[in-house]
Tab-separated table of C-alpha atoms in Angstrom:
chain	number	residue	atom	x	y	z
A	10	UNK	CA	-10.577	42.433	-0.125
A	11	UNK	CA	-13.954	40.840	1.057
A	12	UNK	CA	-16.018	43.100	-0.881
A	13	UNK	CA	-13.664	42.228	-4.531
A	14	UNK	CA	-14.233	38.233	-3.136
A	15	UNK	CA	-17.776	38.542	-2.967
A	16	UNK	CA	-18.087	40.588	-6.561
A	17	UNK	CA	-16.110	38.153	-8.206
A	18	UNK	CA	-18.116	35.137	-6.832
A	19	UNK	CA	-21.115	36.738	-7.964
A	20	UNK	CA	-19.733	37.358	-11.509
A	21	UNK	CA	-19.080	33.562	-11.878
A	22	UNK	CA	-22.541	33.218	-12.065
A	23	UNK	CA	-23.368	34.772	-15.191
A	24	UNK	CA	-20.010	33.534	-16.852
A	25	UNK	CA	-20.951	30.363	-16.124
A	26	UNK	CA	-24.305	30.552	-17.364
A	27	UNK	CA	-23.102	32.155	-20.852
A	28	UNK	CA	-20.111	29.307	-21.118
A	29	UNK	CA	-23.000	26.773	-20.728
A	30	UNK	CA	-25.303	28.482	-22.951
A	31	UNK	CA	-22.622	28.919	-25.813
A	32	UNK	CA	-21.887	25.371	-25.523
A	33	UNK	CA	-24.675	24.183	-25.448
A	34	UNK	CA	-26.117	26.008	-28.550
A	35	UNK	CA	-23.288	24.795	-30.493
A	36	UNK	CA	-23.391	21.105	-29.626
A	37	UNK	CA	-27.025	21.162	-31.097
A	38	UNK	CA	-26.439	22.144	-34.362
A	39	UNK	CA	-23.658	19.637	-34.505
A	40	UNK	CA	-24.422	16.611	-36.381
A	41	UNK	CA	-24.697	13.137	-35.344
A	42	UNK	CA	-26.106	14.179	-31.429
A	43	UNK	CA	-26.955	11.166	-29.396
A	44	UNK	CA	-29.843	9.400	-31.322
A	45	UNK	CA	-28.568	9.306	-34.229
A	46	UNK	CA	-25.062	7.137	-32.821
A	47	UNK	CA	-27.882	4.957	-30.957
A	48	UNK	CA	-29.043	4.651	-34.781
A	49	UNK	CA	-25.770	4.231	-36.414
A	50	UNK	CA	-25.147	1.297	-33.425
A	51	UNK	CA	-28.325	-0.587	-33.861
A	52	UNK	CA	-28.649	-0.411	-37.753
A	53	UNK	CA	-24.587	-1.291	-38.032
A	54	UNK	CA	-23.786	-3.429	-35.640
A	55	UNK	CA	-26.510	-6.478	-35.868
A	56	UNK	CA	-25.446	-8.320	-32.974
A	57	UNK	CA	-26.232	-5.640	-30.658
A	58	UNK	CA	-29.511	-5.134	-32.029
A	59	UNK	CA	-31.389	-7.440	-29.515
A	60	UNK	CA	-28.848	-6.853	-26.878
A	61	UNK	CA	-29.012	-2.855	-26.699
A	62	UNK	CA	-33.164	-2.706	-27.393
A	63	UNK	CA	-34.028	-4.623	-24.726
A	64	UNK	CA	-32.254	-2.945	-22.130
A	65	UNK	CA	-34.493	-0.130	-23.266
A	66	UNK	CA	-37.293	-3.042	-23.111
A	67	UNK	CA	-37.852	-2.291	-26.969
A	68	UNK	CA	-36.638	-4.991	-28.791
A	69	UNK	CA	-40.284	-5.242	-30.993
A	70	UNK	CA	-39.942	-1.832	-32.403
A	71	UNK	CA	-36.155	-2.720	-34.030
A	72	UNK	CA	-38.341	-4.839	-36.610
A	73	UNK	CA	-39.741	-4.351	-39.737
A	74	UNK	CA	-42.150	-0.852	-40.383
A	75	UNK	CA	-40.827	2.202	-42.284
A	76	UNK	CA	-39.760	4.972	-40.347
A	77	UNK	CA	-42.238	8.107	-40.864
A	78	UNK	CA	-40.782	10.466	-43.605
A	79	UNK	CA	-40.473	12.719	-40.824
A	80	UNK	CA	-38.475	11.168	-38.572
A	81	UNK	CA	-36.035	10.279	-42.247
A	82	UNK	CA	-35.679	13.534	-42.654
A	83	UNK	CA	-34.064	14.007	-39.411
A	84	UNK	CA	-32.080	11.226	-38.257
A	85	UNK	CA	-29.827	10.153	-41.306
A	86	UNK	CA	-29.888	6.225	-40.501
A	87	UNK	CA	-33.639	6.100	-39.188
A	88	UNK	CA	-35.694	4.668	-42.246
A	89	UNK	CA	-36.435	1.158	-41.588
A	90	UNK	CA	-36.572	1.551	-37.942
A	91	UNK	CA	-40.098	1.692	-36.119
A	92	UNK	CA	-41.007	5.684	-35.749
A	93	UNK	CA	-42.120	4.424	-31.879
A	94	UNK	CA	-38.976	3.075	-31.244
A	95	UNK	CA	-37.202	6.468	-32.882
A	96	UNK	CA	-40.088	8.431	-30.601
A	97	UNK	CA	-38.682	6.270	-27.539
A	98	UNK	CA	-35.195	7.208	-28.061
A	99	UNK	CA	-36.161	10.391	-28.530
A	100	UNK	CA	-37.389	10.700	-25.066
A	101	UNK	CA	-34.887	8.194	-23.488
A	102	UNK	CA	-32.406	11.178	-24.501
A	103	UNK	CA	-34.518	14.203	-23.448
A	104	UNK	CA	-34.648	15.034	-27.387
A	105	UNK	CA	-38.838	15.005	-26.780
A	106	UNK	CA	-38.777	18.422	-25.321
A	107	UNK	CA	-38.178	21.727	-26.232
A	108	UNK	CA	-34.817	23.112	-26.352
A	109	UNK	CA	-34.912	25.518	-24.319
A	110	UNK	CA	-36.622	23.216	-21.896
A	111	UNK	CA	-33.849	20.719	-22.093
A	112	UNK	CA	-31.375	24.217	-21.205
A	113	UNK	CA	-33.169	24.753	-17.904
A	114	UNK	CA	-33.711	21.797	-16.684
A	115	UNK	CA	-30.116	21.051	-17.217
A	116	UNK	CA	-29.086	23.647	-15.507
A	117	UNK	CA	-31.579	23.425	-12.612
A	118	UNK	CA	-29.330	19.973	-12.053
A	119	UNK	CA	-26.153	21.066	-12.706
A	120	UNK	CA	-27.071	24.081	-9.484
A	121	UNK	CA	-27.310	21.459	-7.162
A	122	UNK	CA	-24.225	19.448	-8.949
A	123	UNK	CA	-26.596	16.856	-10.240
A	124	UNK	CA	-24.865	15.821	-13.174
A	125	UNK	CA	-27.139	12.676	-14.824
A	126	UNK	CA	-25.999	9.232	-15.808
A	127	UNK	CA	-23.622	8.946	-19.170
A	128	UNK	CA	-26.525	7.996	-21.885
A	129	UNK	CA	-24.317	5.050	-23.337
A	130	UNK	CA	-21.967	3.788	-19.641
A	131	UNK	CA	-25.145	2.869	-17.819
A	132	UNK	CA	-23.140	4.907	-14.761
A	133	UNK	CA	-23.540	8.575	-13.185
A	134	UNK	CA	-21.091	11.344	-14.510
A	135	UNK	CA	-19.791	11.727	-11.415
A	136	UNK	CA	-19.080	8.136	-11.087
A	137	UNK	CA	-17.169	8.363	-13.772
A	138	UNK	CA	-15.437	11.533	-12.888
A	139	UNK	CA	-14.432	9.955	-9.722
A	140	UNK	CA	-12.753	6.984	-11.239
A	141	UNK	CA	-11.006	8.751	-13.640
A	142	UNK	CA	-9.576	11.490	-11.315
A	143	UNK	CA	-6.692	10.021	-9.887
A	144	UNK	CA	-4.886	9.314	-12.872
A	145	UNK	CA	-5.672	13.601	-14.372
A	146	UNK	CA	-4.753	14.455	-10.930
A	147	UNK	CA	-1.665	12.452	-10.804
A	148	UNK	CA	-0.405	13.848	-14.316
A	149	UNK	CA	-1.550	17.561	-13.698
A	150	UNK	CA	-0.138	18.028	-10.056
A	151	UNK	CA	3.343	16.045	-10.823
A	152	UNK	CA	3.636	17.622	-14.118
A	153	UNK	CA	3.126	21.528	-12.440
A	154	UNK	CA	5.184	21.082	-9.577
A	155	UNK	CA	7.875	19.566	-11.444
A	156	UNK	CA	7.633	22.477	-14.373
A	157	UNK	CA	7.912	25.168	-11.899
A	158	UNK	CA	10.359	23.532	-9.932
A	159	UNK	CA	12.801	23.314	-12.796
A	160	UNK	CA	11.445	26.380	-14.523
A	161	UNK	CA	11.655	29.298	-11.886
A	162	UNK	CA	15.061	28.921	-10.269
A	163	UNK	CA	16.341	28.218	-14.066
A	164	UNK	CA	14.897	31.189	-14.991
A	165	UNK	CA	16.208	33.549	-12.988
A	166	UNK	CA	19.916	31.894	-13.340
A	167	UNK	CA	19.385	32.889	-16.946
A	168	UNK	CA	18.387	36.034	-16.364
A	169	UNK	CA	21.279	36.579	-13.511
A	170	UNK	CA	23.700	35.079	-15.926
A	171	UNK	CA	22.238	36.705	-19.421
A	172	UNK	CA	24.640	36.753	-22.448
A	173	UNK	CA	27.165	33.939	-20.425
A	174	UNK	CA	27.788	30.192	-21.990
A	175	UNK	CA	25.165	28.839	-19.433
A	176	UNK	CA	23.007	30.493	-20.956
A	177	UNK	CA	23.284	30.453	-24.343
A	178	UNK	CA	23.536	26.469	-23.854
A	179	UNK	CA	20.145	26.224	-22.026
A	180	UNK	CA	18.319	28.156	-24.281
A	181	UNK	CA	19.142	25.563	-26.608
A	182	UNK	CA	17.928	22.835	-24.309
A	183	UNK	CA	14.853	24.976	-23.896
A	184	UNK	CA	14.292	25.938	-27.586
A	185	UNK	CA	14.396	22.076	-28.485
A	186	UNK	CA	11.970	21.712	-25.761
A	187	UNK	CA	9.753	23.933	-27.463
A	188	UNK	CA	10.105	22.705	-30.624
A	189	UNK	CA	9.200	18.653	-29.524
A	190	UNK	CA	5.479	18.608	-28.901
A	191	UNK	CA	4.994	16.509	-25.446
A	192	UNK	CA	3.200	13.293	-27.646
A	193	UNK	CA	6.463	12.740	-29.785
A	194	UNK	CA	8.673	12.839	-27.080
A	195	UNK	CA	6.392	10.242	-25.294
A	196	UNK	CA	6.582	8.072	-28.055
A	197	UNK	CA	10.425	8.774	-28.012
A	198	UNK	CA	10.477	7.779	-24.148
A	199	UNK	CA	8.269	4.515	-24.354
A	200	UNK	CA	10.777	3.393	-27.483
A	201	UNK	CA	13.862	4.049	-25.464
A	202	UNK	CA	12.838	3.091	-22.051
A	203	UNK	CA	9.806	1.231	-22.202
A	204	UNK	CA	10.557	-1.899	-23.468
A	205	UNK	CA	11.330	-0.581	-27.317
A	206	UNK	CA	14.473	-1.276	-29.083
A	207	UNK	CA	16.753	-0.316	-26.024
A	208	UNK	CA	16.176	-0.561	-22.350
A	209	UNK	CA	13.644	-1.814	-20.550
A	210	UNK	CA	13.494	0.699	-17.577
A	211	UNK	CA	10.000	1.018	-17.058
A	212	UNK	CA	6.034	-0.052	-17.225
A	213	UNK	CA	4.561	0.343	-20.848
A	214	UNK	CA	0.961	1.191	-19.504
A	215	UNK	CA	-1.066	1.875	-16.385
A	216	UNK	CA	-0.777	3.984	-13.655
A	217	UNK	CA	0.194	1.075	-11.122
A	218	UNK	CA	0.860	-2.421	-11.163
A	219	UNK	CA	-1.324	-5.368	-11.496
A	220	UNK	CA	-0.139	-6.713	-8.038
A	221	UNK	CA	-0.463	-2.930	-6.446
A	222	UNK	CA	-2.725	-3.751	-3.304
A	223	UNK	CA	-0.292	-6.629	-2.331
A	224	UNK	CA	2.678	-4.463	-1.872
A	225	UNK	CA	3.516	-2.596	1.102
A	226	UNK	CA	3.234	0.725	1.329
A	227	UNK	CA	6.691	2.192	0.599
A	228	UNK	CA	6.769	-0.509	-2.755
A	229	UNK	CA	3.054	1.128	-3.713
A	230	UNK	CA	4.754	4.524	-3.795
A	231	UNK	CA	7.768	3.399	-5.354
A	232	UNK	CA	5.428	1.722	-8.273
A	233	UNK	CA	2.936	4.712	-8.228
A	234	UNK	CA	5.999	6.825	-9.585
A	235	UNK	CA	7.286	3.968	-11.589
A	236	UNK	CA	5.104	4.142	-13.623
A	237	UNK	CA	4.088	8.132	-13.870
A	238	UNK	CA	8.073	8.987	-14.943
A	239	UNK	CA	7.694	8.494	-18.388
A	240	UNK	CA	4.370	10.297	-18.977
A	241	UNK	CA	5.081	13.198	-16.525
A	242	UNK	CA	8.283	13.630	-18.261
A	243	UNK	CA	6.652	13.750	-21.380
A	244	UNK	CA	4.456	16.529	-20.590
A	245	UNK	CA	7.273	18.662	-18.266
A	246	UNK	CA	9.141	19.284	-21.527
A	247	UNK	CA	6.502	21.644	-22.961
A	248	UNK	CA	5.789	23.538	-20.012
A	249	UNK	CA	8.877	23.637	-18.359
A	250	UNK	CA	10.679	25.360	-21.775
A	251	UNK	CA	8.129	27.985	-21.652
A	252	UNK	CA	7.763	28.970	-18.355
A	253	UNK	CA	11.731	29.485	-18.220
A	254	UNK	CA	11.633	31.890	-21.017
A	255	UNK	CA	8.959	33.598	-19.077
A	256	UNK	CA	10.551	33.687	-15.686
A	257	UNK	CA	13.531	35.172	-17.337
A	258	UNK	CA	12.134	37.694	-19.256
A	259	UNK	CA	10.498	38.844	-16.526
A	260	UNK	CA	13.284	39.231	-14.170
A	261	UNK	CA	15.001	40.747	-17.129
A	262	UNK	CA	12.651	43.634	-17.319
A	263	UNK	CA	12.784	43.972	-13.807
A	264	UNK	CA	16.702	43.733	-13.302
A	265	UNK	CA	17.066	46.478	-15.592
A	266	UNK	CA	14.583	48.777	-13.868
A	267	UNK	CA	15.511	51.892	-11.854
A	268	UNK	CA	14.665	50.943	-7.882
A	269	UNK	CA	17.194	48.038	-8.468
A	270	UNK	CA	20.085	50.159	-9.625
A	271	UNK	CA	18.979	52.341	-6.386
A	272	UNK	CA	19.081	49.243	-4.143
A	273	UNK	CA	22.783	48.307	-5.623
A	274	UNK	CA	23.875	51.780	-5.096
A	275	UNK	CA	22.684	52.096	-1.729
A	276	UNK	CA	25.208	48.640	-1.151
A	277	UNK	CA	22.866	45.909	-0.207
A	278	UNK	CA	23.897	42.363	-1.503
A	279	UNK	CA	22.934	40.898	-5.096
A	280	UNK	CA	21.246	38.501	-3.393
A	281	UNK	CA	19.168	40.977	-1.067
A	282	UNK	CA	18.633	42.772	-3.926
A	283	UNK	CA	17.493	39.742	-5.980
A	284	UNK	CA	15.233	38.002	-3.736
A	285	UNK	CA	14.282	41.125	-1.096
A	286	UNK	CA	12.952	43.949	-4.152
A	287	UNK	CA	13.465	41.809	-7.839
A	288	UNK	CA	11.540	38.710	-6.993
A	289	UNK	CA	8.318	39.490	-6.031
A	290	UNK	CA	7.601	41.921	-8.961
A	291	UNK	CA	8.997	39.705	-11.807
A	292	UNK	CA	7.086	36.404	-10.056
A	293	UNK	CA	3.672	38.473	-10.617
A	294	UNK	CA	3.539	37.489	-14.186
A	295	UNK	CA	4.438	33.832	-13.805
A	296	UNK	CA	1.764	33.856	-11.208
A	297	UNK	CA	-0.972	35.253	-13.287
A	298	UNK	CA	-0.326	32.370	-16.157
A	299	UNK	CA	-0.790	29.653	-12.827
A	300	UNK	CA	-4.269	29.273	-13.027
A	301	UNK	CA	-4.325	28.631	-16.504
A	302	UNK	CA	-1.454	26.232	-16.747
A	303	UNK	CA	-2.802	24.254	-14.173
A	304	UNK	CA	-5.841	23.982	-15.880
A	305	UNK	CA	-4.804	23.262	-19.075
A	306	UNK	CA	-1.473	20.784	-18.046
A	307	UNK	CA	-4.301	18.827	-15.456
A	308	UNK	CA	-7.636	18.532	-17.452
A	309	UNK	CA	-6.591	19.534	-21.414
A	310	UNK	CA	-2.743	18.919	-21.957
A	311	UNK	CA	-2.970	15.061	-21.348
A	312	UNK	CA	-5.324	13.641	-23.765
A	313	UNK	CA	-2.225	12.432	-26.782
A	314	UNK	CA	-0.393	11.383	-23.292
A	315	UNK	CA	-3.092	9.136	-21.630
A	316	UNK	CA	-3.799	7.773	-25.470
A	317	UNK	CA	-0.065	6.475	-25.802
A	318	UNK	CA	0.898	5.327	-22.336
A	319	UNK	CA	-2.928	3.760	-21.653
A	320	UNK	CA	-3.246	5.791	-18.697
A	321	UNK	CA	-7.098	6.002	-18.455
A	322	UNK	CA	-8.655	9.561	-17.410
A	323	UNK	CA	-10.480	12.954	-17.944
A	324	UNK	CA	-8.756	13.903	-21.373
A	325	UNK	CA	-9.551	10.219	-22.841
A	326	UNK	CA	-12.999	10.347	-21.231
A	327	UNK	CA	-14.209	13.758	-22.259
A	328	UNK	CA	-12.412	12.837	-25.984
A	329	UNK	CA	-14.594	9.248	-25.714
A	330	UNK	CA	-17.845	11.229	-24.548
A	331	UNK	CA	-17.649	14.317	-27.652
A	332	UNK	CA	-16.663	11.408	-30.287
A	333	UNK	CA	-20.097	9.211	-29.026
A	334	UNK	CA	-21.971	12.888	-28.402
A	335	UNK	CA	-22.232	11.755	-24.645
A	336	UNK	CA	-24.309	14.744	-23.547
A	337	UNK	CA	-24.455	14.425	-19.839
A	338	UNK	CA	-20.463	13.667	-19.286
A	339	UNK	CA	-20.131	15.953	-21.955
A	340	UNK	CA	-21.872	19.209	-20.065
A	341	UNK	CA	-21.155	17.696	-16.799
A	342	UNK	CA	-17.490	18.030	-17.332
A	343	UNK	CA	-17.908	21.357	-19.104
A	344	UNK	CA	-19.724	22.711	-15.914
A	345	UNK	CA	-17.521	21.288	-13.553
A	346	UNK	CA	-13.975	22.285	-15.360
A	347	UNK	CA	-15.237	25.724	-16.108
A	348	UNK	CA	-16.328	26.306	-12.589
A	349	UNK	CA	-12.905	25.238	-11.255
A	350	UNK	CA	-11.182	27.313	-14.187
A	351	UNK	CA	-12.900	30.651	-12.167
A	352	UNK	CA	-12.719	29.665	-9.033
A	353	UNK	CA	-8.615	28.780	-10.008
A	354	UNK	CA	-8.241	32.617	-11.646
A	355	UNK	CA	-9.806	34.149	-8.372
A	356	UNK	CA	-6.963	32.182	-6.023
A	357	UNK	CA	-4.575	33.492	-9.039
A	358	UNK	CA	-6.110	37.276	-8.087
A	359	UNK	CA	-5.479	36.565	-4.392
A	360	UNK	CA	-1.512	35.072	-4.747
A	361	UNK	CA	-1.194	38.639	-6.254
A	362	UNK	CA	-1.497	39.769	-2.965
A	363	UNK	CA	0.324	37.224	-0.534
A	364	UNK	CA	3.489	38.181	-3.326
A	365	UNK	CA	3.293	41.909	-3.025
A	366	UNK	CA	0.789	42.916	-0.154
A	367	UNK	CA	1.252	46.442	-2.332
A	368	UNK	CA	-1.400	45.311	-4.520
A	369	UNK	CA	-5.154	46.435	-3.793
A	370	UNK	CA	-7.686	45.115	-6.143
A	371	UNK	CA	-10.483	47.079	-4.398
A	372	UNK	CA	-8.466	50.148	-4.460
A	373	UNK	CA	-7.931	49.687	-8.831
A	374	UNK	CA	-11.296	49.015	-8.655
A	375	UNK	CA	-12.773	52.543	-7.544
């Protein structure tokens, strides 16, 4: 097992490097990169001018001269602005060197997890990774444990109990939940619960409450999940819905597979038979979709969520930092989220095993 560790650590590498390198191509021949929204900011917003040049200690080049034809041809926005001051922002934003150039020496960084400072927060990416963790964390790891709380031991009920009323009932309850995408039902919650036309149950924003660090420590927990049940029950009802269809499925093809007529015959109990032989083989598949889902539910399933409950973290940041063309949080997200997406599909590999020891990756390998 060692030896399929150490190959699959090494093969991060170059999937990291091509994820980067995709990326990274494409975001270039996007339009409207960095200098031109400094452009669009200084030449549309005239209060700011003053205020945003000299920070750069440039406020004499916002004035008068014609930008070169050059520089008009490509920055849309740039004629009327100084061609020094365009030249300056140019290598303010690393846009002064090749590109290729600006690929390595990125990535030289991002090796030793130096990510950069955001080009328009004045603060480091990982600064601002930091502070918005807690709340991505808090919606991802509720939001998974609660799915495959529900989802699993539903699951197999169904499956135990296919073709019965129970079943036919909660297939309803989980077709519907399919059917709702997670940012209506939000909306539905924070109108029923929140304060809307009905009760007012809960907090309409925030992931604590103003007076937080004055309460004692049993109240701060009791707030903390205050004010996550709305949100975390908005996003449950996606994933829960389709990991129970899964989980059934699953046990369905394996209920109906010959070793567990040959375990029923041989008299052991239904429930030795579901839990001792059935389980582990029809959990493998829910287990490979883990990584994945946790992925997706903790850093991309939340953005519509953290928009309509103000809940401030990674989705609305990395949706703030593509709409400005942020390039540092941008990448430095990227890198970061993609190297925890492998890193999450190698544990995935190894739960394989702690499930059904059976299974030899070195051994399929050969």
């Amino acid at each position: 097992m060692s030896a399929y560790i150490i190959r699959r650590l090494l093969l991060m590498v170059p999937t990291l490097f091509a994820i980067m390198l995709i990326n990274f191509l494409v975001i270039q021949i996007a339009p409207g990169g960095p200098v031109e929204q400094m452009i669009s900011q200084l030449t549309g917003v005239g209060a700011d001018i003053t205020e945003r040049a000299s920070r750069s200690g440039s406020t004499e080049m916002l004035s008068t001269g014609a930008a070169s034809d050059s520089f008009g041809d490509k920055y849309r926005g740039a004629q009327g602005l100084d061609p020094d001051f365009i030249r300056e922002l140019e290598k303010r934003f690393g846009f002064d060197k090749p590109l290729y150039e600006r690929f390595v020496d990125m990535m030289k960084k991002y090796l030793l997890f130096d990510f950069g400072e955001s080009f328009f927060r004045d603060r480091s990416v990982v600064d601002l990774v930091l502070d918005k963790m807690p709340v991505s964390i808090s919606l991802g790891v509720w939001t998974t444990l609660l799915v495959y709380l529900i989802s699993i031991p539903l699951g197999i009920t169904k499956a135990v109990r296919d073709g019965s009323r129970f079943d036919v009932w909660t297939s309803l309850v989980v077709v519907i939940g399919t059917a709702i995408p997670s940012f209506l039902f939000a909306v539905f919650l924070l109108v029923l619960f929140a304060g809307g036309s009905y009760f007012d149950w809960f907090p309409l924003a925030g992931l604590t409450s103003e007076n937080w660090a004055s309460l004692s420590w049993p109240a701060r927990i009791l707030d903390y999940f205050w004010h996550l049940a709305l949100p975390v029950m908005a996003m449950t009802i996606g994933g829960f819905a389709t990991l129970t269809m899964l989980t059934k499925n699953s046990f369905l093809d394996q209920i109906n597979q010959q070793y567990v007529m040959t375990a029923r015959a041989k008299g052991l109990s239904e429930k030795r038979v579901l839990y001792g032989h059935v389980f582990r083989n029809a959990m493998l598949i829910v287990i490979a979709g883990f990584p994945s889902a946790f992925i997706g539910i903790l850093f991309t399933g939340s953005l519509l969520i953290e928009i309509i409950f103000s809940l401030d973290g990674l989705g609305l940041l990395g949706f703030e930092a593509a709409f400005a063309r942020d390039y540092p949080v941008m990448f430095g997200t990227l890198f970061f989220f993609s190297l925890l997406g492998l890193v999450m599909s190698l544990v995935g590999d190894l739960t394989y095993t702690l499930v059904d020891p059976r299974i030899d990756f070195e051994s399929r390998e050969r």
